[in-house]
Coordinates of C-alpha atoms in Angstrom, one line a residue:
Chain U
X20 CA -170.9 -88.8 19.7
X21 CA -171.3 -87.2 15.9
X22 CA -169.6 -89.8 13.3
X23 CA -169.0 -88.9 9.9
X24 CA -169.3 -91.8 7.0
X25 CA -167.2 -91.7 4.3
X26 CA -169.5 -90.5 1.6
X27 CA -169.2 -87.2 3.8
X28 CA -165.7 -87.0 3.6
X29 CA -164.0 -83.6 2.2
X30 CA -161.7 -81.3 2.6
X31 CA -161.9 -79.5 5.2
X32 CA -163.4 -81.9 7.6
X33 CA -162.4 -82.1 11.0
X34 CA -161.9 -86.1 12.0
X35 CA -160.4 -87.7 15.4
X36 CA -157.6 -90.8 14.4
X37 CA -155.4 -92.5 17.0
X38 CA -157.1 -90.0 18.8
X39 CA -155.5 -86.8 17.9
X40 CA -158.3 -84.1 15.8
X41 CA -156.9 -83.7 12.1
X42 CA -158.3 -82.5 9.2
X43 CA -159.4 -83.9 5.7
X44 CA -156.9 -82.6 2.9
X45 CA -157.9 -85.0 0.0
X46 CA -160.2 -87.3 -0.2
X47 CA -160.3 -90.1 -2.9
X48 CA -162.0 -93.2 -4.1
X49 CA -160.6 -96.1 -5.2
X50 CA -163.1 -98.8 -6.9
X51 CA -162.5 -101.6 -8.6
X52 CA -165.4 -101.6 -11.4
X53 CA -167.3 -103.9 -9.6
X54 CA -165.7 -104.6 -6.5
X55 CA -165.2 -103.2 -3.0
X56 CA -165.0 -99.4 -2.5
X57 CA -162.4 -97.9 -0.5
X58 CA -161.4 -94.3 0.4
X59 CA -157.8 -92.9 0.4
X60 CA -157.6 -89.7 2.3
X61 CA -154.9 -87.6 3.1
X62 CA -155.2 -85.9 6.9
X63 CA -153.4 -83.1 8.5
X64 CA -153.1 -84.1 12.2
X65 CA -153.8 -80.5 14.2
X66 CA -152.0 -81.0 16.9
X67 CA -148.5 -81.7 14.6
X68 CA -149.1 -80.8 11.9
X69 CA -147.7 -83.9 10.1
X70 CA -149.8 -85.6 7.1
X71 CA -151.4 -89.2 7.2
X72 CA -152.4 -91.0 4.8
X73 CA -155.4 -93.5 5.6
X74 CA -157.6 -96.2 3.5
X75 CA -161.0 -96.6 4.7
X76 CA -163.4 -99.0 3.4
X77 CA -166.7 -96.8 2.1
X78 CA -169.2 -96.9 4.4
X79 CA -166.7 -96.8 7.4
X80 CA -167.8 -94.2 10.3
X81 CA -165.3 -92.2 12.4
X82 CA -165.7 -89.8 15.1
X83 CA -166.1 -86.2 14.6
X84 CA -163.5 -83.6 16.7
X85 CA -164.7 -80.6 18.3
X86 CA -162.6 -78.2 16.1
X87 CA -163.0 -74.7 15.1
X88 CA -161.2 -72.1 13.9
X89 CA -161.3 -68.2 15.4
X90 CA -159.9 -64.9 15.1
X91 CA -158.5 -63.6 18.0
X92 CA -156.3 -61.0 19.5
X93 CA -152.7 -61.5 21.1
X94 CA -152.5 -60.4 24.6
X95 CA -149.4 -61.3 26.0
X96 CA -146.7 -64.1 27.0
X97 CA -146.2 -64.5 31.0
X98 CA -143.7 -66.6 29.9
X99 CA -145.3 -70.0 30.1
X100 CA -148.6 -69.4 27.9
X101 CA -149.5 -67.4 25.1
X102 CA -152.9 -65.3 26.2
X103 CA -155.5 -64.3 23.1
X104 CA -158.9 -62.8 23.3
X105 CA -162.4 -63.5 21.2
X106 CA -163.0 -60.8 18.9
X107 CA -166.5 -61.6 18.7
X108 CA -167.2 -58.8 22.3
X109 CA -167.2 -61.8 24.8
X110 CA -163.3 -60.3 25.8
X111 CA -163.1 -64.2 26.8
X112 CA -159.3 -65.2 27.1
X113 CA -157.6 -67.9 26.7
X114 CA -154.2 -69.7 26.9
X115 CA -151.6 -71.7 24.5
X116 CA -149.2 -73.6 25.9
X117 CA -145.9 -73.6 23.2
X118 CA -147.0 -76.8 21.4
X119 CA -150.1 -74.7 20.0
X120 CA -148.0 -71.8 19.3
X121 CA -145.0 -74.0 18.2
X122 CA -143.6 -71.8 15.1
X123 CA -145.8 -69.1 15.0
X124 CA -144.3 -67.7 18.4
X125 CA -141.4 -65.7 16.2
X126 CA -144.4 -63.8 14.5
X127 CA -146.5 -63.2 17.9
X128 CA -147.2 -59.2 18.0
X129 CA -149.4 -57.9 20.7
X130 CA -152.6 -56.6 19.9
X131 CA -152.5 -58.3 16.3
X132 CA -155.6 -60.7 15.5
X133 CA -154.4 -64.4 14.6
X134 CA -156.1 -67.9 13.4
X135 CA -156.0 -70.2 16.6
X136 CA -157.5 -73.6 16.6
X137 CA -159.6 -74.6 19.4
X138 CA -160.0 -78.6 19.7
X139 CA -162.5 -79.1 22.5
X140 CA -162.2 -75.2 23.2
X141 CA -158.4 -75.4 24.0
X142 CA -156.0 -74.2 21.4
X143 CA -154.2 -76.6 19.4
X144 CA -152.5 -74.3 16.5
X145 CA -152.0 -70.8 16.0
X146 CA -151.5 -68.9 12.3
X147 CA -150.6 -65.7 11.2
X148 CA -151.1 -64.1 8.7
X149 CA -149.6 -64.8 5.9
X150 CA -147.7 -61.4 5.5
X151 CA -147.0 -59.4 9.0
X152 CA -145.5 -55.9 9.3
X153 CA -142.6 -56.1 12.1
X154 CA -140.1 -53.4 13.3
X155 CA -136.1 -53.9 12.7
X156 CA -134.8 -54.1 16.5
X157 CA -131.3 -55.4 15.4
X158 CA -129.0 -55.7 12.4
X159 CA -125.7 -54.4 11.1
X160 CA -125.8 -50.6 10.4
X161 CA -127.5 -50.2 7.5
X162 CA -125.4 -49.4 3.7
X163 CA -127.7 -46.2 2.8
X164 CA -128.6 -46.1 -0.6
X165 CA -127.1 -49.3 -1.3
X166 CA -130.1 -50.8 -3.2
X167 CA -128.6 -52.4 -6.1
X168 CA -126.0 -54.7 -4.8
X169 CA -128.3 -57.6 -3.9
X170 CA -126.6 -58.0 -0.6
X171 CA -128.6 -59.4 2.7
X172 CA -128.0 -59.4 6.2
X173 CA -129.8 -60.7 9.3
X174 CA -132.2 -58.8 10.8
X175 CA -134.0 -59.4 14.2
X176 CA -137.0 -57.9 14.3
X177 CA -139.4 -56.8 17.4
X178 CA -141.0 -60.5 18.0
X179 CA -137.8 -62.0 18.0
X180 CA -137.6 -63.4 14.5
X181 CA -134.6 -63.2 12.3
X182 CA -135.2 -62.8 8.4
X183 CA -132.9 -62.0 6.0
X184 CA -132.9 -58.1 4.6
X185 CA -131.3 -56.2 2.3
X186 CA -128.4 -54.0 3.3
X187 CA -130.1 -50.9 3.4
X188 CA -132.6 -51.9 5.8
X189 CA -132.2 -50.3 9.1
X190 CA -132.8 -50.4 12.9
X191 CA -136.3 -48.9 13.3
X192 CA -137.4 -49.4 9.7
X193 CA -140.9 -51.3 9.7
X194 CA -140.5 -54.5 7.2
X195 CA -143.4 -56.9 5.4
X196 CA -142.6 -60.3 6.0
X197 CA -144.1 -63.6 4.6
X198 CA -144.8 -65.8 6.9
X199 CA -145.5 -68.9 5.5
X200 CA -141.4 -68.5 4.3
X201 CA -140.0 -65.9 6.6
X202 CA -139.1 -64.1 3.6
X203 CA -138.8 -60.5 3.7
X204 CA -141.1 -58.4 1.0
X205 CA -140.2 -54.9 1.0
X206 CA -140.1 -51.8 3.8
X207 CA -143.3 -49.9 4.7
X208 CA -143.1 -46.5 5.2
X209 CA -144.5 -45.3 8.8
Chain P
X25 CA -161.7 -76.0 0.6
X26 CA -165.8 -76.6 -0.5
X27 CA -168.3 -74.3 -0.1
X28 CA -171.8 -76.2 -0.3
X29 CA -173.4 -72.6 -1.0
X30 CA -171.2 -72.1 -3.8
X31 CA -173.4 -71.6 -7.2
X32 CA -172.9 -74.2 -9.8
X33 CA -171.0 -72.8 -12.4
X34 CA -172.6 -72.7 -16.2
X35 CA -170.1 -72.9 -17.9
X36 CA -168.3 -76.3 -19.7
X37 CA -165.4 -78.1 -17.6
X38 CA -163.8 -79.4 -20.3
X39 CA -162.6 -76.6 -23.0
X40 CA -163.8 -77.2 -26.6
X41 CA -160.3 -78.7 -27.5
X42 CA -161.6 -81.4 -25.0
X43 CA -164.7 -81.8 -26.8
X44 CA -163.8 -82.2 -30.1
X45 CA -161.4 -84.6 -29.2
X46 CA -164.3 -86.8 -27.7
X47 CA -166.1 -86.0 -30.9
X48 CA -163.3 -87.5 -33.0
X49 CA -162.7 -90.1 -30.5
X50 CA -165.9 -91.5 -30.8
X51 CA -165.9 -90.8 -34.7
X52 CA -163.4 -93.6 -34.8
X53 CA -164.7 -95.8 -32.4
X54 CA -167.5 -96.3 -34.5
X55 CA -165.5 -96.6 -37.9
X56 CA -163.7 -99.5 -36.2
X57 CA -166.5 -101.4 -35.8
X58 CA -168.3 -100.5 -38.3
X59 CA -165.3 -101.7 -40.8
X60 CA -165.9 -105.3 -38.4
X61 CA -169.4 -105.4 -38.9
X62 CA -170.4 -105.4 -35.3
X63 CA -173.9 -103.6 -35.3
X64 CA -174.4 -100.5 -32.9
X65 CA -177.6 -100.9 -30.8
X66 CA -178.8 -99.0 -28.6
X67 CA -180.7 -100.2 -25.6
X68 CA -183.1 -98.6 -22.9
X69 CA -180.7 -96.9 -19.9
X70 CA -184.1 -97.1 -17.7
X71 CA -184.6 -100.9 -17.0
X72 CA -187.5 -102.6 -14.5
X73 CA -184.0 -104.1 -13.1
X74 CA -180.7 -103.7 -12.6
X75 CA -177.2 -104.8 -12.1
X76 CA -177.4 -106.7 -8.5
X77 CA -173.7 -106.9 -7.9
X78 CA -173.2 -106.2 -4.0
X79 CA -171.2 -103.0 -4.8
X80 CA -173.1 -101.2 -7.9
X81 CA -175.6 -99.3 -6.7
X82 CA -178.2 -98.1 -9.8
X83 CA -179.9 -94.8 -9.5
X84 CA -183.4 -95.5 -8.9
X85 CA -185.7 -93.4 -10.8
X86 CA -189.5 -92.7 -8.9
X87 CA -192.5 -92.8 -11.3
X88 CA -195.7 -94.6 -12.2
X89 CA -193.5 -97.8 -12.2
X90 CA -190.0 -97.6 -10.7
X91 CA -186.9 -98.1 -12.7
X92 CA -183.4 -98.1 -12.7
X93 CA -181.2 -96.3 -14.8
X94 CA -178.6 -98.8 -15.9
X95 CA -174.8 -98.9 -14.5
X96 CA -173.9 -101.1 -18.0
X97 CA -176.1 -102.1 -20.3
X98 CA -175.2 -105.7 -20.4
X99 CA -178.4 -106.9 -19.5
X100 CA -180.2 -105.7 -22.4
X101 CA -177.3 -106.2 -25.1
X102 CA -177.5 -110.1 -23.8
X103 CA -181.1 -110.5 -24.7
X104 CA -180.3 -109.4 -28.2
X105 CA -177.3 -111.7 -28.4
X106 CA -180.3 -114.3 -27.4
X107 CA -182.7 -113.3 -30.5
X108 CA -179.4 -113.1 -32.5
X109 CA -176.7 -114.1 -32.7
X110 CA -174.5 -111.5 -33.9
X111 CA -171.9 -108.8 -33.4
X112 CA -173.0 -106.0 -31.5
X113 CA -171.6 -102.4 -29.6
X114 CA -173.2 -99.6 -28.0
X115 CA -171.7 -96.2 -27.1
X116 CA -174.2 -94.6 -24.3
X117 CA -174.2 -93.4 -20.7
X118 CA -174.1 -95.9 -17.6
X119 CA -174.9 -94.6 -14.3
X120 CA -173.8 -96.0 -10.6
X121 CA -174.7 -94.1 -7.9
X122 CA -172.1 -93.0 -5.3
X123 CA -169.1 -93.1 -7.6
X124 CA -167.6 -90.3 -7.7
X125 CA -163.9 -88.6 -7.6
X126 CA -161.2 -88.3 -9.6
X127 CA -161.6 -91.3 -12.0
X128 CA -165.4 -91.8 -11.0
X129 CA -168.4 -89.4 -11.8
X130 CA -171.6 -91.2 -11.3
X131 CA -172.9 -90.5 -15.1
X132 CA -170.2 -92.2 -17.7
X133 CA -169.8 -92.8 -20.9
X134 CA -169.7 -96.8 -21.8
X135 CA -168.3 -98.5 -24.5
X136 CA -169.5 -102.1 -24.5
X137 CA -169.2 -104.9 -27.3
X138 CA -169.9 -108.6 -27.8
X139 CA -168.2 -110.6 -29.7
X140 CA -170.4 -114.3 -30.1
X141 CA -167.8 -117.6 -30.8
X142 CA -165.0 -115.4 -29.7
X143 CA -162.5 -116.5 -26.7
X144 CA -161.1 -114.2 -23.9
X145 CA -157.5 -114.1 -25.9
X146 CA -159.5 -112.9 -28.9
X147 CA -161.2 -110.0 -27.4
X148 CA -158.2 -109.2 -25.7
X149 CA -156.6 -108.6 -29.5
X150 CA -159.3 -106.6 -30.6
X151 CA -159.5 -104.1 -27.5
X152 CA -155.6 -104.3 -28.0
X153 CA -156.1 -103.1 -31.4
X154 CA -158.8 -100.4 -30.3
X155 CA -156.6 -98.9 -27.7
X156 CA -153.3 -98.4 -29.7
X157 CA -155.9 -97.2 -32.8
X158 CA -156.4 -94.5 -29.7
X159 CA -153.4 -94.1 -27.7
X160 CA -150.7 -95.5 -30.0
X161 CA -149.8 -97.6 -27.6
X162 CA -149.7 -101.4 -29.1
X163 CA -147.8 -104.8 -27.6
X164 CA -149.6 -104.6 -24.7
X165 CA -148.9 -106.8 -22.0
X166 CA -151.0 -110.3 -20.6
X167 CA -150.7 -110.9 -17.2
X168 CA -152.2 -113.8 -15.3
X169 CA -154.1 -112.0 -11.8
X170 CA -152.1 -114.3 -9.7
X171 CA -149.0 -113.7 -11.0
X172 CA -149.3 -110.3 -10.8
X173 CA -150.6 -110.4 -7.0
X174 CA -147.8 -113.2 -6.2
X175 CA -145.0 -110.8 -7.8
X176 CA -146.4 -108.1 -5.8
X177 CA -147.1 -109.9 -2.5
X178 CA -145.9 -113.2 -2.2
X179 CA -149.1 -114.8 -2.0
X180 CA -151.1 -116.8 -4.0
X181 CA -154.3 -115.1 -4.3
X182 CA -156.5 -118.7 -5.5
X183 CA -154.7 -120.4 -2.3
X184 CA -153.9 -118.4 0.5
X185 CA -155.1 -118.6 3.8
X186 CA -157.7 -115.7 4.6
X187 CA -155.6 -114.8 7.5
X188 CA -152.6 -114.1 5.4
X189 CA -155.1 -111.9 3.3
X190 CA -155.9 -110.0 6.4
X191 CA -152.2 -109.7 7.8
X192 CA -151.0 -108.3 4.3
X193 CA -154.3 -105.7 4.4
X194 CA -153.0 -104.9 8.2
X195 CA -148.9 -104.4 7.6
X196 CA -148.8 -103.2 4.0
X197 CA -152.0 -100.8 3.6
X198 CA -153.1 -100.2 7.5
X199 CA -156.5 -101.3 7.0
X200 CA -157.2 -103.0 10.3
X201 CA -158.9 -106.9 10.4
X202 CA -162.2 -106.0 12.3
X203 CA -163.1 -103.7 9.7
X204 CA -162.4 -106.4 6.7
X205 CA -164.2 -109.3 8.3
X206 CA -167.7 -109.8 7.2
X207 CA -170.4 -112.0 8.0
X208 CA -168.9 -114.3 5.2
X209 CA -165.6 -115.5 4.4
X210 CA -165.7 -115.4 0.9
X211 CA -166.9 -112.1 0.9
X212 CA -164.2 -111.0 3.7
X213 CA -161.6 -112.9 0.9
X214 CA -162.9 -110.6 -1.9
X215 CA -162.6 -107.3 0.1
X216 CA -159.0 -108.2 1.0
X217 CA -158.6 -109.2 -2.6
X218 CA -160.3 -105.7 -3.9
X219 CA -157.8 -103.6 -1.3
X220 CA -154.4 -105.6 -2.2
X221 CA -155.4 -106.0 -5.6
X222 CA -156.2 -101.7 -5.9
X223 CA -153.0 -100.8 -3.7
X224 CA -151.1 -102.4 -4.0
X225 CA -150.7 -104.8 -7.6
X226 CA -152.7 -102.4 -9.7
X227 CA -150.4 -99.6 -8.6
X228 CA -147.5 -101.3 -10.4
X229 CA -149.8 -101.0 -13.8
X230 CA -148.6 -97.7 -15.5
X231 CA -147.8 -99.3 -18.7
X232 CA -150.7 -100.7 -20.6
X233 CA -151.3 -104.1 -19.3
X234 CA -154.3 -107.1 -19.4
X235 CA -155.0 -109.1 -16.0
X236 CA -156.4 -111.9 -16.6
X237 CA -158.0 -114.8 -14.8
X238 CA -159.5 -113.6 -11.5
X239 CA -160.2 -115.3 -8.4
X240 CA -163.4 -116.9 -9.1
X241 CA -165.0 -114.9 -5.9
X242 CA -164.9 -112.1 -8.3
X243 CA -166.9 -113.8 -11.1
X244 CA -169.2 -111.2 -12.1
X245 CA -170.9 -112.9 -15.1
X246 CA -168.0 -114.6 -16.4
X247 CA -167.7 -118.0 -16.8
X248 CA -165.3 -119.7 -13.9
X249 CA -163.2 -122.3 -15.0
X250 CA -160.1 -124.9 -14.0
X251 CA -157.1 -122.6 -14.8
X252 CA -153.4 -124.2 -16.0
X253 CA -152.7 -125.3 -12.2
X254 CA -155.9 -126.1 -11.7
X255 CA -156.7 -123.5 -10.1
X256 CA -160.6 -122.1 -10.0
X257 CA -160.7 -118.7 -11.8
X258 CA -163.4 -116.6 -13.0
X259 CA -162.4 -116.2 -17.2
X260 CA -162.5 -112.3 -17.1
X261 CA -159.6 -109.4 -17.4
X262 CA -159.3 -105.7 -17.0
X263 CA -157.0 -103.6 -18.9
X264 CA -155.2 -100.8 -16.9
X265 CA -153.3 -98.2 -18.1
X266 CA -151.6 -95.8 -15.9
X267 CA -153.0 -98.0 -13.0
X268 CA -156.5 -96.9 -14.2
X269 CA -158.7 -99.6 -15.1
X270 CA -159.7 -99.0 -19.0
X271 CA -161.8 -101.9 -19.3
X272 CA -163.4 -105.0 -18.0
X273 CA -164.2 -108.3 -20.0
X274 CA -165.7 -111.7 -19.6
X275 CA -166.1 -114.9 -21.4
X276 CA -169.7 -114.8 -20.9
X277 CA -171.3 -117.0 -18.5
X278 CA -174.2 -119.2 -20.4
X279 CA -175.7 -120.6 -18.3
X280 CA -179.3 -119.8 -16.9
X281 CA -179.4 -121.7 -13.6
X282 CA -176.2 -120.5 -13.1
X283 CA -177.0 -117.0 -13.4
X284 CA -180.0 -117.0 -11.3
X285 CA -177.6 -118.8 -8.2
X286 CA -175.5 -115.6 -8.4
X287 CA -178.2 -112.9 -9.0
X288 CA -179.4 -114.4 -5.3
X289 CA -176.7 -114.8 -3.4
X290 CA -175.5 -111.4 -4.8
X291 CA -178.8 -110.0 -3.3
X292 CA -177.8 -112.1 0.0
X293 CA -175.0 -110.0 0.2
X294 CA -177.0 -107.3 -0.6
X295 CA -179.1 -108.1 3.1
X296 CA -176.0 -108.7 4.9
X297 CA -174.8 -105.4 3.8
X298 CA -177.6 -103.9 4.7
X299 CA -178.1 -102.5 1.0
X300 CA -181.3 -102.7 -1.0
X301 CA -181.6 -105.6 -2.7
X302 CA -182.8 -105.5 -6.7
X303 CA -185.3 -107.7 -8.7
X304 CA -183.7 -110.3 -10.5
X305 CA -184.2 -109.5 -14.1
X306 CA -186.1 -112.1 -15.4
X307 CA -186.2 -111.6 -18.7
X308 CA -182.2 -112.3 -18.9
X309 CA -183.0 -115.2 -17.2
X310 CA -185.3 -116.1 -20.2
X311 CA -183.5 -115.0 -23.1
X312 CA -180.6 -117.3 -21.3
X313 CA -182.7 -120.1 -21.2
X314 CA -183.6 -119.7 -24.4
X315 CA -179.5 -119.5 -25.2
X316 CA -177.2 -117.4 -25.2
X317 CA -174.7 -117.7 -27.4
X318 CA -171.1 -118.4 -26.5
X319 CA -169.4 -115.3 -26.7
X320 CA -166.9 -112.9 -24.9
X321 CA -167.6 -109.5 -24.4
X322 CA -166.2 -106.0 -23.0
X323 CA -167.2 -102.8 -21.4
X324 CA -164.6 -99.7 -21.7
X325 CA -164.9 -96.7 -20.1
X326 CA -164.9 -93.9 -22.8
X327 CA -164.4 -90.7 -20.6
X328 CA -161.1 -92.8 -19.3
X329 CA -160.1 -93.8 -22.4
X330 CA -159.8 -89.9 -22.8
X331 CA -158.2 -89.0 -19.9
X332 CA -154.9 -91.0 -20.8
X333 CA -155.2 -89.8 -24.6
X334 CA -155.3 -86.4 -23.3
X335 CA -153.0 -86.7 -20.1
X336 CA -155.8 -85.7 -18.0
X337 CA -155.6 -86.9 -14.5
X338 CA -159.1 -86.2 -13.3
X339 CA -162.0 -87.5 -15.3
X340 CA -164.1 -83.9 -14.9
X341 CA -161.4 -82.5 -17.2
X342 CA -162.9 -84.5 -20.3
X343 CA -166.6 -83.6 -19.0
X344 CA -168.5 -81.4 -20.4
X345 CA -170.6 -81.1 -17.7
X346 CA -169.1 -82.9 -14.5
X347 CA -171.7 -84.2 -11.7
X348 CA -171.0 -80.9 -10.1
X349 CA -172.2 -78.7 -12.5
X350 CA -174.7 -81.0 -14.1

């Protein structure tokens, strides 16, 4: 089984603790001048995405995890898993179950190309990108020309997510959304 | 996230405000000694030894003759404090291997001084006056180690049981027992001591303070002595300042038969670790035979020293040329 010491620690790594696969955020030493070293590290577990914080003592070993990150293509829900595809030609599928997808479900458009996380090839975390382009399936009927009152509304747009738009925004309009805040960005002409 | 292909940058970390201020920093460290009459030296940074402290590891340097390139140069500075007895500093680069992050980069600047018929409360004044000539910071605190680690923990650090050591490592900082144990106890006390100590006390250190009198597994070359309660301490302090350590200094241990008991058992520890072990240096061991002088003396670490006058909170900011782009 691969180890990794702590003199390889960095960000980015990809580590197994209580045995859930997480990944190095910050790494730092703390030495007294002559005394016993010891690494502080801050970990993002994958499969929750909450953040540890661990102290090691230098030269500690701990197991590696079978993690990797890939592009691949939305398919479709049947209503129990989320269905991607590998880019890379294979046309090799496979399935999230909602803990994966957790959040990013409200952002899920078909035939789009997302970031999922594969921990001993099953997905563990899916990401979109960080702005999307979604269609306005509901909201209240739009105040044309109204662009300087500063006014929002709730929109639902065609992934199910609801962001907050200005009034003039409109059923069928396409929209830029951030994802990282769900914040709308401005309409795209189609 | 790092990119190992990444090509090392040319250019300077620090910005040339940065590097003047090191200029004038160093400007006035040497003023203040000189108006003291301490002597700068300078002494070799490659040496046929080396520091054999378990956890220093020198950066050994392949050539006709191996050699080490020095993490202090204490060594050195000692034997002329043997020849004569008189005030001396040096200003030059140290190097221990492995150290590096944000208060470590495995090249340093070190400011060292000894001070010969001075006592531990003495030096403390004068690095006192030093620091607040350079941070304006003066009336700096003394704190005794174990006062500090009782206030902190509840725990005596000269008398508690290992176990309670090991429970306190486990519940406060979730650093499990099997991975503190070693082959010794006293060396399992000092780890525990290193983590609580670092975590947990030192952590509580953000105005300018001294500890002083450490437990006397953590001697270095100080001298150990019966504390006020009787307690055996090793007669050294750090200074920390923002919970950084600044500096680190001894009443010098004296005594030749004494030093040549640690220098082995710290290469015993060395084996136990599985670490390389170093060549005593026997021509400390000489000089000390010959006498050292009683005297106290001091090791700050310049580049640190900057860091709080400039409210930099990673030590490549005051680099010109941090290990990664060295």
């Amino acid at each position: 089984m691969a180890t990794y010491s702590t003199n390889e620690f960095r960000a980015g790594l990809k580590v197994m603790l209580e045995g859930d696969p997480c990944s190095i955020l910050e790494n730092e030493l703390v030495k007294p001048g002559k005394g016993q070293a010891f690494n502080r590290v801050r970990l993002r577990n994958l499969k929750t995405g909450r953040v540890w914080e661990r102290t090691f003592k230098s030269g500690e070993s701990i197991e590696a995890a079978d993690v990797m990150e890939l592009e691949m293509e939305f398919l479709y829900n049947d209503g129990q898993h989320w269905h991607f595809m590998k880019t890379d030609d294979s046309y090799e599928q496979l399935a999230a179950d909602q803990a994966a997808v957790a959040e990013s479900m409200q952002w899920l458009k078909e035939q789009d190309r997302y970031s999922v996380t594969l921990w001993n090839d099953v997905p563990i975390g899916v990401l979109p990108a960080n702005f999307v382009e979604l269609e306005v399936v509901e909201t209240d009927p739009g105040l044309k020309g109204d662009t300087a009152s500063g006014g929002t509304k709730p929109a639902t747009l065609s992934t199910g997510a609801v962001v907050k738009v200005p009034l003039f925004v409109s059923i069928g309009e396409v929209v830029r959304v951030d994802t990282r805040t769900g914040e709308y960005q401005n309409r795209v002409k189609s | 996230m790092s990119d190992k292909s990444e090509p090392i940058s040319w250019q300077p970390a620090a910005n040339m405000e940065m590097i003047q201020s090191r200029a004038a920093l160093l400007a006035r460290i040497r003023n203040f000694f000189a108006a003291r009459q301490v002597i700068e030296v300078e002494t070799p940074l490659l040496g046929s030894s080396s520091a054999t402290d378990p956890h220093l590891e020198s950066c050994l340097v392949s050539g006709e003759r191996d050699r080490y390139l020095q993490t202090s140069p204490e060594f050195a500075m000692k034997r002329m404090l043997a020849a004569d007895a008189t005030a001396i500093y040096q200003i030059c680069k140290a190097f221990r291997a492995g150290e590096s992050g944000k208060r470590h980069n495995i090249e340093f600047t070190i400011l060292e001084w000894y001070r010969p018929g001075f006592d531990l409360a003495q030096l403390m004044d004068e690095v006192e006056e030093l620091v607040e000539l350079c941070i304006g910071q003066g009336g700096i605190s003394r704190v005794a180690y174990a006062t500090a680690f009782h206030e902190k923990t509840g725990l005596n650090p000269h008398t508690a049981e290992l176990d309670a050591l090991l429970d306190l490592a486990e519940a406060e900082i979730g650093v499990a027992r099997e991975v503190l144990v070693t082959a010794t106890d006293l060396v399992t006390r000092s780890t525990c001591l290193d983590l609580i100590a670092s975590h947990l006390v030192e952590a509580e250190l953000s105005a300018p303070t001294f500890l002083y009198d450490y437990p006397a597994c953590q001697c270095a070359l100080a001298r150990i002595v019966d504390d006020s309660q009787g307690h055996r301490v090793a007669r050294r302090f750090e200074l920390f300042v923002n919970s950084m350590e600044l500096a680190n200094g001894y009443l010098e241990l004296v005594d030749a038969a004494e030093l040549r008991h640690r220098f082995e058992s710290d290469n015993r520890q060395r084996q136990l670790l599985g670490t390389r072990t170093v060549p005593v240096d026997e021509q400390l061991l000489d000089a000390m035979a010959h006498g050292l002088p009683d005297c106290a003396g001091v090791a700050v670490g310049v580049d640190r020293l900057l860091m709080v006058m400039s409210g930099s909170t990673t030590i490549q900011e005051v680099l010109a040329f941090p290990s990664e782009r060295a």
